[in-house]
Amino acid sequence: MITDEAKRVTVFCGHYGSGKTNIAVNYALRLSSLGKPTALADVDIVNPYFRSKDSENELRDAGVEVVSLPFANTNVDLPSLPSQVYGLVEQRVRYAVFDVGGDDRGAYALGRFSPYILEENNFEMLFVVNFYRPLTRTAKEAFEVMREIDKVCELPFTGIVNNSNLGDLTDEDCVRRSFEEAQKLSDLSQMPIRFTSVCDKLTDRFRGDAFFPIHLQSKFF
Amino acid sequence: MSEKVLMKGNEAIAEAAIRAGCRHYFGYPITPQTELAAYMAKRMPKIDGVFLQAESEIAAINMVYGVSSAGLRVMTSSSSPGVSLKQEGISYIAGSDLPALIVNVERGGPGLGGIQPSQSDYFQATKGGGHGDYHLIVLTPASVQEMADLTALAFDLSDKYRVPAMLLADGTIGQMMEPVELPAESGCTVEKPWAVTGTKMQRRHNIVNSLYLVPEELERTNIERFERYAQIEANEVRYEKFMTEDADVCVVAFGIAARVSKNAVIAARNEGIKAGLIRPITVWPFPKKAIAEAAKHVKGFVSVELSMGQMIEDVRLACECTRPVSLCSRVGGMIPSPDEVLESIKKMNGGLK
């Protein structure tokens, strides 16, 4: 799943609240643990709270460079993008993981970097989907969101990440019940399922390359 | 797929409103409640509803006034600065005895303040907000599930008493994602003979208005309205009690502050301190009796708030100052940590002067 053949640029797009940030943070940590110099680019211009910046210390400790908006997690509501992102797509030195804002509105921000990514042609553009989100309950609904994103960011999708979960209530059954819709989405979009995410407590139930264990930040409320 | 879905608090309000029969939404985007409007923009056109992004918050609340006059379930939502703009309209709606739902997903203030969470609109929500003698029914959700459940309840109570209701949430509850079981489809169950729906030449025309030319009539209307407020205070108080029976220290907190406080109460119990929590679910009407009851056996109260201390006044009034009440608060978008609340509990347990 994430092997030494990982693409240099990995982009996570998807419906609002599908879990792109959690996936991106964990993916960057994994790349770094494989000895790859990695940077995480936070280009989410939509979401005000619960951003990848929340994991900044953990990422930096693991050797991941974090490129985020100077205003992230502050009181400034300014949808700007960090100029260092250009460094990531132009220099082609480090592995870059992109955490993109939700829906087509969030994906607009990616458009300006797409030409560089396309030119290098060493990327994965992954659609993150949670079939327990109310507006993407079915493969058909998810496919609609996928097409909306596709239209605005000018970077073609290359795969699907099944991140179906119910937060704290996620159990084995909950993950298994998502497989059918994920396969339908794969058939509809003709995109492979790159992996299915599995939270810490379920990792022993789902082993193998098809699954990606993710660690979630704990809350104090 | 199961009945439960994973939702943001803001989305849960929107979907619950739709399921409660609301087909008219008027709003204007503002962080941290924008997802609510965005969800309505996607859903309403698919169910023959109206989503309208008004030219301002003031326009939106007056559109609410209009639709409610026609007897339909209607809502608007905003965050603190936007809700300030709506106050004139809210006063007119209250003065016209109309039901409506106003959602405030609070952010830091005063002024433009910030986009991070806050509870500092408590006074505005519970003590009037606009001009004139009036109250809103104010509900304070502490989870995404309650965002949904209290939205449905707010519509019901508002229709029943012809009093506008407010859902007073904070940015954190609006933004956080939790599994939620959405309420069943429902709708208005009370008759609205006052609604402006066309006479069809079969009855006298209805007038929805807050202007009274004769002082005696305006006085009578105010008094009649306060009789309804008294009924609400008698019948609609809602709160949750957590480990209060034998408590020496009683924490009072709502919304996100109550979630932190619950963890602090558990931590205090683990250290042998008898702490408890009263979580108001309605802050108007305020759970005065529950506080007064607790005052009989506690050493004191700790009011935990994301404000400089607003609800603390209601706690003091409810216990008639028979017990000390301390404040544990963070402001500006900060949230008190369980340790900070625990520290306040310990201080109160040690005895405050």
XYZ file of C-alpha atoms in Angstrom:
574
model
C 0.000 0.000 0.000
C 2.543 2.600 1.078
C 5.742 1.089 -0.178
C 9.076 2.367 -1.361
C 7.374 3.047 -4.691
C 5.232 5.800 -3.227
C 4.738 8.669 -5.642
C 6.587 11.877 -4.883
C 3.368 13.892 -4.561
C 0.266 12.510 -2.847
C -2.865 14.647 -2.826
C -5.880 13.945 -0.614
C -9.156 15.458 -1.797
C -12.730 14.600 -0.932
C -16.033 15.621 0.525
C -16.078 18.008 3.426
C -15.414 16.081 6.657
C -14.396 12.855 4.907
C -11.202 12.670 7.001
C -8.593 14.062 4.610
C -6.573 15.733 7.344
C -6.306 12.630 9.522
C -5.322 10.548 6.522
C -2.789 13.108 5.270
C -1.146 13.459 8.690
C -0.852 9.696 9.128
C 0.333 9.211 5.558
C 3.080 11.816 5.987
C 4.182 10.182 9.248
C 4.335 6.818 7.497
C 6.435 8.144 4.605
C 8.801 9.744 7.071
C 9.091 6.522 9.063
C 10.129 4.775 5.843
C 13.079 7.155 5.713
C 11.670 9.429 3.035
C 12.168 13.181 3.496
C 8.552 14.364 3.704
C 6.609 17.591 3.839
C 2.912 18.057 4.601
C 1.252 20.947 2.799
C -1.907 22.296 4.410
C -3.785 23.979 1.559
C -7.186 23.824 3.269
C -8.786 27.230 2.772
C -12.219 26.120 3.992
C -11.972 24.611 7.445
C -11.491 26.948 10.431
C -10.919 24.377 13.216
C -9.379 20.886 13.557
C -6.571 21.365 11.054
C -3.343 19.501 10.334
C -1.633 22.295 12.264
C -3.084 20.624 15.393
C -0.599 17.793 14.758
C 2.320 20.113 14.006
C 4.488 19.090 16.969
C 4.009 15.383 16.357
C 4.832 15.842 12.667
C 7.928 17.935 13.308
C 9.166 15.471 15.940
C 8.848 12.742 13.317
C 10.882 14.814 10.888
C 7.986 15.919 8.685
C 8.169 19.491 7.475
C 4.833 21.250 7.928
C 3.878 23.900 5.410
C 0.772 25.651 6.656
C -0.907 29.034 6.491
C 0.555 31.516 8.922
C -3.029 32.170 10.051
C -4.044 28.541 10.652
C -5.709 28.092 14.081
C -5.639 31.813 14.763
C -8.530 34.258 14.833
C -7.775 35.407 11.302
C -10.263 34.086 8.783
C -8.178 34.618 5.657
C -8.175 31.970 2.929
C -4.601 32.460 1.727
C -1.998 29.879 0.699
C 1.578 29.540 1.928
C 4.109 30.483 -0.775
C 6.382 27.603 0.323
C 3.986 25.234 -1.449
C 5.578 26.322 -4.715
C 8.891 25.098 -3.338
C 7.399 21.665 -2.818
C 6.093 21.310 -6.376
C 8.983 23.053 -8.162
C 12.045 21.677 -6.381
C 10.928 18.033 -6.392
C 13.264 17.144 -3.526
C 11.027 15.948 -0.728
C 7.962 13.751 -0.760
C 4.966 16.025 -0.566
C 1.577 15.220 0.975
C -1.235 17.657 0.218
C -4.109 18.155 2.654
C -6.769 19.876 0.524
C -9.991 21.560 1.712
C -13.327 19.804 1.306
C -15.524 19.584 -1.776
C -14.980 21.529 -4.980
C -14.770 24.769 -2.987
C -11.724 23.467 -1.141
C -10.187 21.911 -4.243
C -10.048 25.268 -6.055
C -6.925 26.008 -4.004
C -5.114 23.091 -5.617
C -5.601 24.329 -9.172
C -2.664 26.717 -9.217
C -0.271 23.894 -8.284
C -1.747 21.329 -10.668
C 0.356 22.310 -13.723
C 3.586 21.660 -11.802
C 2.315 18.366 -10.447
C 1.098 17.261 -13.879
C 4.349 18.221 -15.545
C 6.426 16.163 -13.118
C 3.896 13.332 -13.466
C 4.873 11.496 -10.303
C 1.705 11.877 -8.251
C -1.248 10.147 -6.658
C -4.503 12.075 -6.533
C -6.659 10.248 -4.004
C -10.350 10.672 -3.297
C -11.059 10.206 0.412
C -14.573 8.950 1.130
C -16.530 8.177 4.283
C -19.814 6.449 3.425
C -21.161 7.349 6.888
C -21.231 11.044 5.947
C -24.837 12.068 5.223
C -24.216 13.536 1.759
C -22.006 10.641 0.572
C -24.008 7.659 1.788
C -23.831 5.906 -1.560
C -21.260 5.355 -4.292
C -23.428 7.424 -6.609
C -23.453 10.436 -4.296
C -19.714 10.123 -3.668
C -19.045 9.904 -7.407
C -20.940 13.163 -7.881
C -18.628 14.907 -5.368
C -15.632 13.307 -7.054
C -16.645 14.752 -10.404
C -17.272 18.196 -8.912
C -13.747 18.210 -7.468
C -12.291 16.882 -10.705
C -13.817 19.786 -12.623
C -12.192 22.549 -10.574
C -8.704 21.355 -9.647
C -7.474 20.162 -13.054
C -5.699 17.157 -11.577
C -7.134 13.743 -12.473
C -7.904 11.289 -9.709
C -5.773 8.142 -9.601
C -7.384 6.254 -6.725
C -9.786 6.033 -3.813
C -9.188 5.942 -0.059
C -12.012 4.328 1.861
C -12.089 6.164 5.187
C -15.570 5.063 6.269
C -15.953 5.528 10.004
C -18.382 6.615 12.710
C -15.889 8.409 14.941
C -15.680 6.863 18.413
C -18.354 4.315 17.489
C -16.337 2.768 14.650
C -16.186 -1.002 14.973
C -15.216 -3.917 12.774
C -18.703 -4.292 11.372
C -18.858 -0.592 10.538
C -15.690 -0.871 8.450
C -16.800 -4.100 6.737
C -20.171 -2.694 5.781
C -18.427 0.016 3.758
C -16.616 -2.393 1.430
C -19.565 -2.855 -0.914
C -20.125 0.870 -1.561
C -16.367 1.403 -1.924
C -16.245 -1.286 -4.604
C -19.229 0.287 -6.367
C -17.452 3.650 -6.343
C -14.359 1.971 -7.734
C -16.458 0.465 -10.552
C -18.250 3.745 -11.273
C -15.090 5.838 -11.353
C -12.827 3.121 -12.743
C -10.341 3.997 -10.019
C -8.606 1.467 -7.770
C -9.138 1.495 -4.009
C -5.670 2.388 -2.776
C -6.419 1.493 0.831
C -9.038 1.356 3.554
C -8.136 3.215 6.730
C -8.413 1.461 10.067
C -8.184 3.187 13.446
C -5.749 2.032 16.150
C -8.123 -0.241 18.032
C -9.061 -2.270 14.940
C -5.643 -2.833 13.399
C -5.487 -6.506 14.452
C -8.826 -7.136 12.653
C -7.684 -5.774 9.332
C -4.231 -6.793 8.226
C -2.459 -6.636 4.933
C -1.659 -4.182 2.201
C -5.273 -3.195 1.627
C -5.439 -1.475 5.016
C -3.772 1.572 6.485
C -3.710 1.952 10.269
C -4.315 5.521 11.412
C -3.775 7.111 14.789
C -6.226 9.800 15.869
C -5.561 12.722 18.166
C -7.226 12.477 21.550
C -9.631 15.196 22.678
C -10.043 16.626 26.166
C -13.770 17.258 25.746
C -25.486 1.047 6.226
C -26.506 1.817 9.812
C -28.900 4.558 10.837
C -26.092 6.531 12.435
C -24.064 8.970 10.349
C -20.965 11.027 11.086
C -21.741 14.730 11.065
C -20.445 18.126 11.963
C -22.540 19.892 14.582
C -23.523 22.568 12.072
C -24.663 19.996 9.525
C -26.674 18.155 12.182
C -28.670 21.320 12.894
C -29.418 21.756 9.199
C -30.524 18.176 8.592
C -32.561 18.084 11.810
C -34.310 21.319 10.797
C -35.211 19.831 7.421
C -36.553 16.722 9.134
C -38.598 18.937 11.459
C -40.357 20.315 8.398
C -38.369 23.502 7.929
C -38.334 24.349 4.225
C -37.258 27.971 4.496
C -33.751 28.977 5.422
C -32.345 32.495 5.171
C -28.769 33.197 6.112
C -25.490 34.815 5.438
C -22.132 33.042 5.742
C -19.941 33.561 8.781
C -17.345 31.336 10.424
C -17.816 29.097 12.400
C -21.388 28.323 11.278
C -20.968 28.432 7.497
C -21.378 24.655 7.054
C -24.989 25.041 8.142
C -25.738 27.415 5.279
C -23.648 25.321 2.879
C -25.601 22.182 3.827
C -28.911 23.989 3.325
C -27.709 25.266 -0.059
C -27.128 21.673 -1.168
C -30.212 20.072 0.351
C -33.038 22.592 0.042
C -33.220 22.659 -3.777
C -33.557 18.853 -3.791
C -36.626 18.894 -1.519
C -38.460 21.904 -2.962
C -37.275 24.061 -0.088
C -35.935 27.581 -0.126
C -32.317 28.368 0.599
C -31.619 32.042 0.232
C -28.350 33.772 0.938
C -29.626 37.192 1.873
C -27.768 40.429 1.246
C -27.191 40.762 4.986
C -28.076 39.266 8.344
C -30.673 42.005 8.793
C -32.390 41.023 5.564
C -32.272 37.346 6.532
C -33.985 37.804 9.897
C -36.721 39.903 8.282
C -37.308 37.154 5.720
C -37.722 34.824 8.702
C -40.267 37.302 10.100
C -42.197 37.136 6.835
C -42.274 33.364 6.424
C -43.192 32.829 10.058
C -46.090 35.256 9.611
C -47.356 32.888 6.933
C -47.355 30.076 9.501
C -44.412 28.038 8.208
C -41.409 26.634 10.016
C -38.450 28.869 9.261
C -34.956 29.490 10.507
C -31.813 31.545 10.207
C -28.335 30.988 11.564
C -25.232 32.998 12.165
C -22.379 33.534 14.575
C -21.981 36.225 17.194
C -21.426 39.431 15.152
C -24.124 38.328 12.711
C -26.563 37.596 15.529
C -25.999 41.110 16.878
C -27.144 42.404 13.502
C -30.310 40.313 13.744
C -31.399 41.714 17.103
C -33.858 44.277 15.785
C -35.620 41.610 13.734
C -35.656 39.190 16.654
C -37.334 41.816 18.836
C -39.968 42.381 16.123
C -40.569 38.627 15.843
C -40.925 38.347 19.630
C -43.189 41.401 19.652
C -45.371 39.836 16.966
C -45.637 36.549 18.914
C -44.161 34.512 16.094
C -42.332 31.212 16.295
C -38.926 30.972 14.608
C -35.558 29.336 15.109
C -32.419 31.447 15.356
C -29.102 29.596 15.608
C -26.036 31.232 17.115
C -22.784 29.259 16.780
C -20.793 31.598 18.997
C -17.328 32.940 18.349
C -15.127 35.285 20.344
C -16.136 38.902 20.863
C -16.868 41.712 21.386
C -16.753 43.357 17.989
C -15.398 41.241 15.190
C -13.568 39.287 17.901
C -12.324 36.075 16.353
C -13.412 32.836 14.736
C -12.571 30.529 17.632
C -15.263 29.229 20.039
C -16.939 31.269 22.751
C -19.988 31.426 25.022
C -19.923 35.145 25.561
C -23.322 35.833 23.960
C -25.092 34.362 27.002
C -26.396 37.737 28.195
C -27.544 38.645 24.694
C -29.384 35.329 24.305
C -30.979 35.083 27.748
C -31.560 38.689 28.792
C -33.260 40.043 25.712
C -30.650 41.059 23.166
C -32.931 43.396 21.293
C -35.130 46.115 22.728
C -38.275 45.667 24.770
C -39.531 43.145 27.309
C -39.129 39.713 25.804
C -37.467 36.340 26.107
C -36.280 33.689 23.722
C -36.392 30.004 24.572
C -32.658 29.280 24.611
C -31.331 25.744 24.199
C -27.650 24.834 24.607
C -26.477 21.635 22.895
C -23.380 19.856 24.233
C -22.943 17.253 21.499
C -23.619 16.764 17.818
C -26.543 14.508 18.798
C -28.032 17.339 20.837
C -27.501 19.764 17.962
C -29.975 17.581 16.080
C -32.345 16.761 18.947
C -32.593 20.290 20.321
C -33.207 21.718 16.857
C -36.343 19.590 16.592
C -37.340 20.512 20.146
C -36.736 24.212 19.495
C -39.206 24.196 16.591
C -41.811 22.394 18.708
C -41.495 24.699 21.714
C -41.433 27.766 19.537
C -44.649 26.757 17.765
C -46.326 25.727 21.000
C -45.718 29.009 22.834
C -45.419 31.387 19.871
C -42.041 32.459 21.207
C -38.900 32.529 19.043
C -36.314 29.942 20.056
C -32.563 30.178 19.926
C -30.076 27.366 19.664
C -27.027 28.721 21.482
C -24.019 26.646 20.474
C -20.334 27.393 20.407
C -17.883 27.055 17.547
C -16.457 23.782 18.839
C -19.791 21.970 18.936
C -20.520 23.439 15.505
C -17.267 22.217 13.996
C -16.708 18.882 15.727
C -17.738 15.610 14.137
C -19.563 12.877 16.027
C -21.877 10.008 15.167
C -25.486 11.069 15.266
C -28.845 9.400 14.940
C -31.005 11.857 13.095
C -34.490 12.548 14.441
C -37.500 11.169 12.593
C -39.432 13.300 10.129
C -41.881 15.560 11.943
C -43.588 18.873 11.528
C -45.751 21.449 13.194
C -48.604 19.862 15.192
C -50.275 23.017 16.459
C -52.878 25.054 14.610
C -51.816 28.534 13.502
C -55.126 30.380 13.081
C -53.245 33.694 13.276
C -51.179 32.995 10.150
C -51.392 35.332 7.183
C -52.427 32.836 4.534
C -55.165 34.593 2.598
C -58.755 34.919 3.768
C -60.326 33.273 0.692
C -63.123 35.739 1.550
C -64.170 33.418 4.383
C -62.758 35.130 7.439
C -61.543 38.488 8.644
C -57.978 39.128 7.647
C -55.192 38.389 10.114
C -52.688 41.031 11.070
C -49.162 40.166 12.217
C -47.640 43.241 13.756
C -45.682 44.515 16.752
C -47.071 48.043 16.709
C -49.868 48.923 19.151
C -51.403 52.362 18.875
C -53.220 52.200 22.208
C -50.971 51.999 25.295
C -53.479 49.907 27.241
C -53.503 47.353 24.465
C -49.690 47.177 24.337
C -49.603 46.751 28.114
C -52.184 43.964 27.916
C -50.207 42.237 25.164
C -47.006 42.381 27.190
C -48.694 40.982 30.271
C -50.317 38.184 28.279
C -46.917 37.338 26.780
C -45.335 37.163 30.222
C -48.043 34.752 31.316
C -46.785 32.475 28.537
C -43.211 33.014 29.718
C -44.315 31.902 33.189
C -45.757 28.717 31.681
C -42.476 28.081 29.894
C -40.531 28.602 33.125
C -42.868 26.158 34.869
C -42.891 23.460 32.180
C -39.892 23.608 29.904
C -36.781 23.754 32.098
C -34.286 21.129 30.987
C -30.977 20.164 32.508
C -28.730 17.182 33.186
C -27.485 16.272 36.657
C -24.219 14.345 36.963
C -23.098 13.017 40.372
C -24.792 15.857 42.241
C -26.634 13.820 44.915
C -23.831 13.830 47.497
C -21.747 16.629 45.959
C -19.763 19.078 48.072
C -18.856 21.139 45.031
C -21.297 21.651 42.178
C -19.998 22.713 38.789
C -22.478 24.505 36.522
C -21.629 24.510 32.830
C -23.299 24.157 29.439
C -22.173 23.290 25.911
C -18.490 22.611 25.355
C -17.675 23.840 28.888
C -19.923 21.088 30.300
C -18.014 18.394 28.398
C -14.717 19.589 29.851
C -16.346 19.939 33.286
C -17.663 16.391 33.244
C -14.112 15.103 32.790
C -12.950 17.369 35.620
C -15.729 16.076 37.913
C -14.629 12.492 37.221
C -11.003 13.453 37.924
C -12.062 15.121 41.189
C -14.027 12.029 42.251
C -10.932 9.916 41.538
C -9.073 12.125 44.007
C -11.787 11.680 46.612
C -13.464 15.055 46.137
C -17.251 14.884 45.932
C -17.854 16.973 42.859
C -20.954 17.076 40.671
C -22.234 18.866 37.588
C -25.467 20.594 36.699
C -25.618 21.117 32.947
C -28.357 23.512 31.898
C -29.852 22.412 28.565
C -32.196 25.392 28.605
C -30.492 28.582 29.806
C -33.755 30.435 29.425
C -35.673 29.156 31.267
C -32.743 28.641 33.624
C -32.767 25.563 35.932
C -33.184 27.685 39.060
C -34.774 24.948 41.170
C -32.001 22.447 40.461
C -29.418 24.997 41.586
C -31.446 25.939 44.671
C -31.818 22.264 45.532
C -28.068 21.664 45.233
C -27.383 24.779 47.346
C -28.892 22.941 50.312
C -25.920 20.576 50.526
C -22.949 21.907 48.538
C -20.138 24.070 49.891
C -20.231 26.144 46.743
C -20.643 26.336 42.995
C -18.128 26.711 40.180
C -19.483 28.324 37.029
C -17.405 27.181 34.047
C -17.825 29.399 31.009
C -16.145 30.566 27.821
C -16.878 34.150 28.858
C -15.729 36.651 31.458
C -18.552 35.398 33.667
C -22.139 35.750 32.474
C -24.088 32.643 33.536
C -22.475 33.012 36.974
C -25.024 35.777 37.669
C -27.908 33.369 37.124
C -26.234 30.779 39.371
C -25.880 33.396 42.134
C -29.522 34.448 41.714
C -30.735 30.852 41.701
C -29.004 30.016 44.986
C -29.899 33.482 46.302
C -26.239 33.977 47.223
C -26.522 31.393 50.010
C -23.351 29.718 48.733
C -20.167 31.086 47.189
C -19.978 30.887 43.414
C -16.585 31.022 41.699
C -15.779 31.446 38.038
C -13.539 29.233 35.957
C -13.267 30.656 32.482
C -11.183 31.153 29.391
C -12.018 33.666 26.695
C -10.887 34.853 23.285
C -11.404 31.457 21.665
C -9.695 29.438 24.388
C -11.343 26.490 26.151
C -10.698 25.717 29.843
C -8.776 22.467 30.301
C -10.043 19.729 32.638
C -7.067 20.548 34.913
C -8.099 24.186 35.178
C -11.643 23.151 36.135
C -10.277 20.594 38.607
C -8.160 23.317 40.217
C -11.272 25.475 40.684
C -13.157 22.528 42.176
C -10.318 21.935 44.648
C -10.250 25.586 45.676
C -13.986 25.579 46.296
C -13.745 22.297 48.184
C -11.034 23.769 50.417
C -13.396 26.572 51.282
C -13.799 29.985 49.695
C -14.350 33.124 51.669
